[in-house]
mmCIF file of C-alpha atoms in Angstrom:
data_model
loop_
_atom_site.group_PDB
_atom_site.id
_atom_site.type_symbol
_atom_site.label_atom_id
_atom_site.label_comp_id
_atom_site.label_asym_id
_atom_site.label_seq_id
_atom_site.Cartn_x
_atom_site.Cartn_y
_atom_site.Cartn_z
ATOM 1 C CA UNK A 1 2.115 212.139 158.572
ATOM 2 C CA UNK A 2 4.504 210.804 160.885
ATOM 3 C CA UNK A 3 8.068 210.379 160.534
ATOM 4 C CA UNK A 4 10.147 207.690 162.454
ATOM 5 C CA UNK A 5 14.015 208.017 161.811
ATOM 6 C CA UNK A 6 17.167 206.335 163.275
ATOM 7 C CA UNK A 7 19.207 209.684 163.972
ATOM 8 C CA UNK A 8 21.839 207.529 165.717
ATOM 9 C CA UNK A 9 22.140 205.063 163.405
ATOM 10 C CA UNK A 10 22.405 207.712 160.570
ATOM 11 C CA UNK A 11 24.836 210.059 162.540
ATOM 12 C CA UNK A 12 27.027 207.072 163.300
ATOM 13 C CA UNK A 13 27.386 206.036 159.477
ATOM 14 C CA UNK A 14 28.399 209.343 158.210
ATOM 15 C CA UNK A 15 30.668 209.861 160.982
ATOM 16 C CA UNK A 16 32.141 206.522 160.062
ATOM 17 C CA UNK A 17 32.217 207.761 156.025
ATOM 18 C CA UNK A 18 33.593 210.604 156.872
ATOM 19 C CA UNK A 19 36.848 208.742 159.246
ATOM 20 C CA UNK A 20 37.085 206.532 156.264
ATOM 21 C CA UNK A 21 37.558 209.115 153.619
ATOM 22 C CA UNK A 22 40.144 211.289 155.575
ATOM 23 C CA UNK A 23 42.390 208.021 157.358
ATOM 24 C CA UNK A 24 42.589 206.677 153.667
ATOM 25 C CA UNK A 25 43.877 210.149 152.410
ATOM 26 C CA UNK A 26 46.124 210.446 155.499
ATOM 27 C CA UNK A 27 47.597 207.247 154.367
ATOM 28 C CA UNK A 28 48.047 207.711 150.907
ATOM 29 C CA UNK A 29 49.822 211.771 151.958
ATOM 30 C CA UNK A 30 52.031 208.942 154.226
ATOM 31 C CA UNK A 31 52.775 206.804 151.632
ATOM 32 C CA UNK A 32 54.141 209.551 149.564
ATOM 33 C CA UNK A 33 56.236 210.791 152.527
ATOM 34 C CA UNK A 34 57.981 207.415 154.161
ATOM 35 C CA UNK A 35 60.166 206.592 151.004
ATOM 36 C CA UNK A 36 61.658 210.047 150.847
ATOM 37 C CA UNK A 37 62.332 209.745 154.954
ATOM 38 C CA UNK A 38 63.634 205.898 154.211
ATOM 39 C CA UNK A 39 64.305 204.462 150.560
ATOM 40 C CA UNK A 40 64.252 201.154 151.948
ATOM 41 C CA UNK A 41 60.316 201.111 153.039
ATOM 42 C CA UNK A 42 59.504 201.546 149.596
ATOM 43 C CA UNK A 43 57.720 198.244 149.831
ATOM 44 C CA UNK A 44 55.608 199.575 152.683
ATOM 45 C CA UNK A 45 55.130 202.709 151.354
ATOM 46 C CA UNK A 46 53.213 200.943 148.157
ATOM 47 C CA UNK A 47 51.223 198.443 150.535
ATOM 48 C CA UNK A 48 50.123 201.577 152.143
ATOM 49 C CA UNK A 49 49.200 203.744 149.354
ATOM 50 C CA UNK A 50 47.192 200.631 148.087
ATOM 51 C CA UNK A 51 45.308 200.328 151.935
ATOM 52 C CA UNK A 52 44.634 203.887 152.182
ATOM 53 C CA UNK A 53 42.957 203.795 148.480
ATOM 54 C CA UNK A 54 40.847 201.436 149.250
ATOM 55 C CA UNK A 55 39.760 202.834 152.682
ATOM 56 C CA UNK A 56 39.753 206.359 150.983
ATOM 57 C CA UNK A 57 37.449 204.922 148.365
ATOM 58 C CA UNK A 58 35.072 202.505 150.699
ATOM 59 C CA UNK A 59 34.451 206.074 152.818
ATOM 60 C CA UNK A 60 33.650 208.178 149.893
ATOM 61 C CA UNK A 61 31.362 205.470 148.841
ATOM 62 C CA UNK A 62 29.851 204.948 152.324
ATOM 63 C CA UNK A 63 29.910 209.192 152.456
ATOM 64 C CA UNK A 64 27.616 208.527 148.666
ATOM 65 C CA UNK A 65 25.075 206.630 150.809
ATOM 66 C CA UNK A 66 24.736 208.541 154.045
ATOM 67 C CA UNK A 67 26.157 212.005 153.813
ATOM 68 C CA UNK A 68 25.368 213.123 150.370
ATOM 69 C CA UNK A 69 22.642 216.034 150.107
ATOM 70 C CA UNK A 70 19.871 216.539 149.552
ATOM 71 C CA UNK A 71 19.187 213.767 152.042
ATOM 72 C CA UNK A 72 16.472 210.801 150.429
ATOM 73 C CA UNK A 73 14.855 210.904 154.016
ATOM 74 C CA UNK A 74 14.159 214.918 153.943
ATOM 75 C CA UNK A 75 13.428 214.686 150.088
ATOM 76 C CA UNK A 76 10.747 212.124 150.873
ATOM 77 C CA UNK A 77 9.305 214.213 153.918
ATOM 78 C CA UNK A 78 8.866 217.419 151.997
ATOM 79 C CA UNK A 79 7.324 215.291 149.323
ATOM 80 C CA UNK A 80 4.304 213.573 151.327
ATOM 81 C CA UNK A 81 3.869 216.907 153.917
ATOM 82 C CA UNK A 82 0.389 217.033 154.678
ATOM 83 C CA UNK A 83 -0.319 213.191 154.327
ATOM 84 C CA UNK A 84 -3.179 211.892 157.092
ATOM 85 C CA UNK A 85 -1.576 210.715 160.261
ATOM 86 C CA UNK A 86 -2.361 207.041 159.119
ATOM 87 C CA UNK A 87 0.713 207.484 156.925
ATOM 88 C CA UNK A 88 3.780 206.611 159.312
ATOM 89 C CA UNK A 89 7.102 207.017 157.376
ATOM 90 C CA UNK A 90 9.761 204.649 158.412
ATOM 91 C CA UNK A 91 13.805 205.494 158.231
ATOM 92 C CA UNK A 92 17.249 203.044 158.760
ATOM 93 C CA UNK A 93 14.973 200.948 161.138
ATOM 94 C CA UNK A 94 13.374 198.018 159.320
ATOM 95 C CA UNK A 95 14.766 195.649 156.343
ATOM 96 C CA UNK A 96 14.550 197.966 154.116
ATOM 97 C CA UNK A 97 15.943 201.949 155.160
ATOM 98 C CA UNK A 98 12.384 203.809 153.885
ATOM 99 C CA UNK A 99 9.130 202.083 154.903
ATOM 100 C CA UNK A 100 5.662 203.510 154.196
ATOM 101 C CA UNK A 101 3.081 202.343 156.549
ATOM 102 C CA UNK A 102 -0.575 203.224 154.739
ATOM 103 C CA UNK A 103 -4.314 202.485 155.277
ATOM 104 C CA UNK A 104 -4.027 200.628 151.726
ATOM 105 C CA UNK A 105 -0.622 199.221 152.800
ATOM 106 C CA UNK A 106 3.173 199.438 152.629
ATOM 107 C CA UNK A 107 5.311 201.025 150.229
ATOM 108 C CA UNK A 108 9.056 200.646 149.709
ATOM 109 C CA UNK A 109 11.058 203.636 148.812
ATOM 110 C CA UNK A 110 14.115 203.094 147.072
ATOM 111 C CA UNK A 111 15.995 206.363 146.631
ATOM 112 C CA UNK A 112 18.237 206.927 143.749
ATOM 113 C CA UNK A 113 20.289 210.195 144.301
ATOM 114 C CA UNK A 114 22.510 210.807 141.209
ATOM 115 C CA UNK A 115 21.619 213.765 139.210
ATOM 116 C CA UNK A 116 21.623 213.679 135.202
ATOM 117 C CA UNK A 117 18.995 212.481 132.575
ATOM 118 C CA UNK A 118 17.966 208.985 132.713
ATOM 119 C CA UNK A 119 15.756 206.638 130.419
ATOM 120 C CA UNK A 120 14.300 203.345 130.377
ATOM 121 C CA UNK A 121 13.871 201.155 127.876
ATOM 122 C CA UNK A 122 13.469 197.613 126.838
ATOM 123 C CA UNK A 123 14.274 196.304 130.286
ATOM 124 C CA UNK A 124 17.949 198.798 130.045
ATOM 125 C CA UNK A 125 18.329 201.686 131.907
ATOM 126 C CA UNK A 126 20.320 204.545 130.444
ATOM 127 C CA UNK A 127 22.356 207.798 131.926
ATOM 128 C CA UNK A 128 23.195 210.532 129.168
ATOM 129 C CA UNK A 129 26.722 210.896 129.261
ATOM 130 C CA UNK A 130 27.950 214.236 130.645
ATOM 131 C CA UNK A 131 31.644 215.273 131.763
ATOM 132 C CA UNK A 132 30.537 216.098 135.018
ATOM 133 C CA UNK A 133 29.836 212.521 135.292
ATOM 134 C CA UNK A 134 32.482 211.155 133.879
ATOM 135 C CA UNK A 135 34.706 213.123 136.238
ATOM 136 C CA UNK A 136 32.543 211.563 139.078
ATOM 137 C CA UNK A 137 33.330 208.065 137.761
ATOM 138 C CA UNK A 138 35.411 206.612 140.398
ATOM 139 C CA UNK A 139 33.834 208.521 143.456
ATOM 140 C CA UNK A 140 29.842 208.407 142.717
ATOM 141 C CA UNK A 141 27.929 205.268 142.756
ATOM 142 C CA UNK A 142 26.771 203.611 139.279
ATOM 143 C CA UNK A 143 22.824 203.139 138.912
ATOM 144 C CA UNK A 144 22.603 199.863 138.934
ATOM 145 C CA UNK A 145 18.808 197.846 138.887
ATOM 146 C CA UNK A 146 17.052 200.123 141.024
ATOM 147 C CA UNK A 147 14.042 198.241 140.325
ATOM 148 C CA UNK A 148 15.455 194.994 140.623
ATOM 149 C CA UNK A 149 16.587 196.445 144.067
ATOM 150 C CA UNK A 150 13.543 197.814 145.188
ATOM 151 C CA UNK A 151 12.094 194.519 144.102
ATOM 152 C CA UNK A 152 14.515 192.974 146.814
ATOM 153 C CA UNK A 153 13.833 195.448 149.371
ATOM 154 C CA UNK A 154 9.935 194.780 149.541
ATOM 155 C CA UNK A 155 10.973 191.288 149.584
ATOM 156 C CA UNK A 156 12.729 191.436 152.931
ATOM 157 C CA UNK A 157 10.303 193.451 154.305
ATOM 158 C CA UNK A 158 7.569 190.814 152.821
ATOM 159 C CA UNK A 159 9.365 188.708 154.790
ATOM 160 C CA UNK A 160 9.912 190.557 158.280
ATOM 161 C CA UNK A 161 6.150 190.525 158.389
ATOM 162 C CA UNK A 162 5.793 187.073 157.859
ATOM 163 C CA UNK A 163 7.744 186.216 159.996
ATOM 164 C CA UNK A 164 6.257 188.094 162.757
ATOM 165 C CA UNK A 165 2.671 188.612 161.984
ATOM 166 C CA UNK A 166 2.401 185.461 159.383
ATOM 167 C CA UNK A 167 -1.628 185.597 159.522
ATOM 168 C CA UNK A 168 -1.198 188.878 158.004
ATOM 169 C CA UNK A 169 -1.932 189.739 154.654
ATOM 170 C CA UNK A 170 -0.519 193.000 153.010
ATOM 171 C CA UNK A 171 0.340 194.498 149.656
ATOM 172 C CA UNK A 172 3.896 195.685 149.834
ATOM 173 C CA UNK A 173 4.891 198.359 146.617
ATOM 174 C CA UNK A 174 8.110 198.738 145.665
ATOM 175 C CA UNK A 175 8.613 202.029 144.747
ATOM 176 C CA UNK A 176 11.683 204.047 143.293
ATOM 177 C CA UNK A 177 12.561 207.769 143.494
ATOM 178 C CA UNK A 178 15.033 209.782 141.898
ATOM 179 C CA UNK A 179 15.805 212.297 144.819
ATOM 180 C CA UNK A 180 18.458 214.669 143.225
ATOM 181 C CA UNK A 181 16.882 217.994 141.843
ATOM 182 C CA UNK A 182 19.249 218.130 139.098
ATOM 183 C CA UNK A 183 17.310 214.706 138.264
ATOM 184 C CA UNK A 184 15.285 214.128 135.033
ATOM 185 C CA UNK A 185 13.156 210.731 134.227
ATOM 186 C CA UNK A 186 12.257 209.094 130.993
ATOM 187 C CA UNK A 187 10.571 205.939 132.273
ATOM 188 C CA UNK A 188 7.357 204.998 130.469
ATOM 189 C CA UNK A 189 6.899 200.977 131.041
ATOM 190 C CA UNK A 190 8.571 199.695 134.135
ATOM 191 C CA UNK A 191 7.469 197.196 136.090
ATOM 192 C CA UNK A 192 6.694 199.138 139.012
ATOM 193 C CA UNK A 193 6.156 202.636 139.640
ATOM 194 C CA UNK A 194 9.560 205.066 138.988
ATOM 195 C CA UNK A 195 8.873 208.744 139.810
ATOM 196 C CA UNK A 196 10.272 212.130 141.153
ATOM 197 C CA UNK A 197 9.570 213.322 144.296
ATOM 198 C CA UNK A 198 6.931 215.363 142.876
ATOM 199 C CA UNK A 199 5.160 212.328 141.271
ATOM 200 C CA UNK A 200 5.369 210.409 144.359
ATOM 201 C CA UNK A 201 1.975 211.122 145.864
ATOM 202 C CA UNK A 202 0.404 209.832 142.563
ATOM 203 C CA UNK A 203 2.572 206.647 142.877
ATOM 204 C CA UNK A 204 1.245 205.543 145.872
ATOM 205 C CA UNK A 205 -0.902 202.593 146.047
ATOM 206 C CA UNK A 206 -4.927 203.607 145.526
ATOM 207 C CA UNK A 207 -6.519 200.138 146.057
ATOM 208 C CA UNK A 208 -10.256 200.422 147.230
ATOM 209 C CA UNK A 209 -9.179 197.383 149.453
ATOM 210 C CA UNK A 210 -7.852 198.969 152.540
ATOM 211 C CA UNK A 211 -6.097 196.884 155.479
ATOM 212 C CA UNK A 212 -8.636 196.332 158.150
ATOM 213 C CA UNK A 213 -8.154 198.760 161.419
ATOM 214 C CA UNK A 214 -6.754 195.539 162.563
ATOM 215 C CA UNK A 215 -4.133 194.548 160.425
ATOM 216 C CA UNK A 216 -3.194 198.252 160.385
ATOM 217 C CA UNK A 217 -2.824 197.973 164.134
ATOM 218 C CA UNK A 218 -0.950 194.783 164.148
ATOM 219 C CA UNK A 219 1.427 196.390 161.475
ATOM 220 C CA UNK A 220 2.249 199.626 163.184
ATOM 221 C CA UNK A 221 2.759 197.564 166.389
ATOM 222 C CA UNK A 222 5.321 195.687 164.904
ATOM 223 C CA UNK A 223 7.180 198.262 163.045
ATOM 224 C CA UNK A 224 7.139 200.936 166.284
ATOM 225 C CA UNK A 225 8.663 197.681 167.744
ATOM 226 C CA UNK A 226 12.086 198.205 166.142
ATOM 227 C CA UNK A 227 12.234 201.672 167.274
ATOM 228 C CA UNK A 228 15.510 202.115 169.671
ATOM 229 C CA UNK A 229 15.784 205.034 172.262
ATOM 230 C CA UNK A 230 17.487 207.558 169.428
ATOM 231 C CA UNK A 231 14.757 207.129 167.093
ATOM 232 C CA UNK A 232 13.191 210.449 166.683
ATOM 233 C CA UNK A 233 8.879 210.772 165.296
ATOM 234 C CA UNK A 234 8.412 214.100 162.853
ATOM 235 C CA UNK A 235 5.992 215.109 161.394
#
């Protein structure tokens, strides 16, 4: 299998997380300091404590996405080793940040990296409550749809393909993976295929109806295409 990732793009983020999280602490220390040094900025000391929160929390958020281990993209690599060639794996460089290329078509990744228990059911998604969670509250990202946003995902990359190859036709899978070890799924009857990495193989699409040689062409053509000079191939 090969492995296409944006190591610029990704080093750029967390460096930018990680400014984020320690100017809006800096602030906040300042905040605390400036109306014991001058009663009278008082005003500007609580304008600033407010800024730096919201800087402090934006970076720890951002830090959620693109510094928090295990990384999705590694978790994902160690998970398909050993996959043909014809599977080209596709990171931070299309519409949507993890992009299977396969002979039976593409597959949307959409990693979910919070550890706990979780369960589906009746359209509702569920965490079990734990005090390491709630602790987390204010610093970890909720769960959210992550079907309804892998749904979106293989929509825009539906769409990058039409526009660009628009005599093409090609199944795009939405796909979502709980990447956190600590991880455990109860999800029985969603609409599209929810696993763990070790799952993921099986949750790949098996259609007897491979893309032609090509339409597989024309596809990894145009995806290669958005590769920039940092972009690195594994695998």
């Amino acid at each position: 299998m090969k492995i296409l990732i944006d190591r610029e793009r990704l080093a750029r983020r967390a460096r930018l997380a990680h400014a984020a999280s320690l100017g809006g602490l800096l602030a906040m220390l300042l905040s605390v300091v400036l109306p014991l040094w001058r009663p009278s900025l008082a005003t500007a000391s609580l304008i600033l404590l407010m800024a730096g929160l919201t800087v402090s929390m934006l970076g720890i958020g951002a830090a959620n996405r693109w510094v928090k281990r295990p990384r999705p993209e590694n978790v994902m690599r160690l998970a398909l080793k050993g996959m043909p060639e014809t599977h080209r794996l596709y990171h931070y460089l299309l519409p949507a940040d993890h992009v299977l290329l396969t002979p039976a078509g593409i597959v949307v990744i959409h990693p979910v990296t919070l550890d706990g228990a979780f369960s589906y059911r009746d359209g509702k998604w569920r965490q079990r409550f734990s005090i390491g969670r709630a602790l987390r509250f204010l610093v970890e990202p909720s769960l959210g749809a992550p079907v309804g946003q892998a749904r979106a995902e293989a929509q825009a990359v539906r769409d990058f393909v039409a526009n660009h190859a628009p005599s093409l036709t090609a199944s795009v899978t939405p796909i979502v993976l709980f990447t956190h070890p600590a991880a455990t799924l109860d999800a029985p009857s969603t609409d599209i295929p929810v696993c763990v990495p070790e799952r993921l193989r099986k949750r790949l699409p098996q259609s007897q109806e491979k893309l032609s040689p090509e339409a597989y062409a024309v596809l990894r053509t145009l995806f290669d295409s958005t590769l920039r000079p940092a972009a690195r191939a594994d695998g």
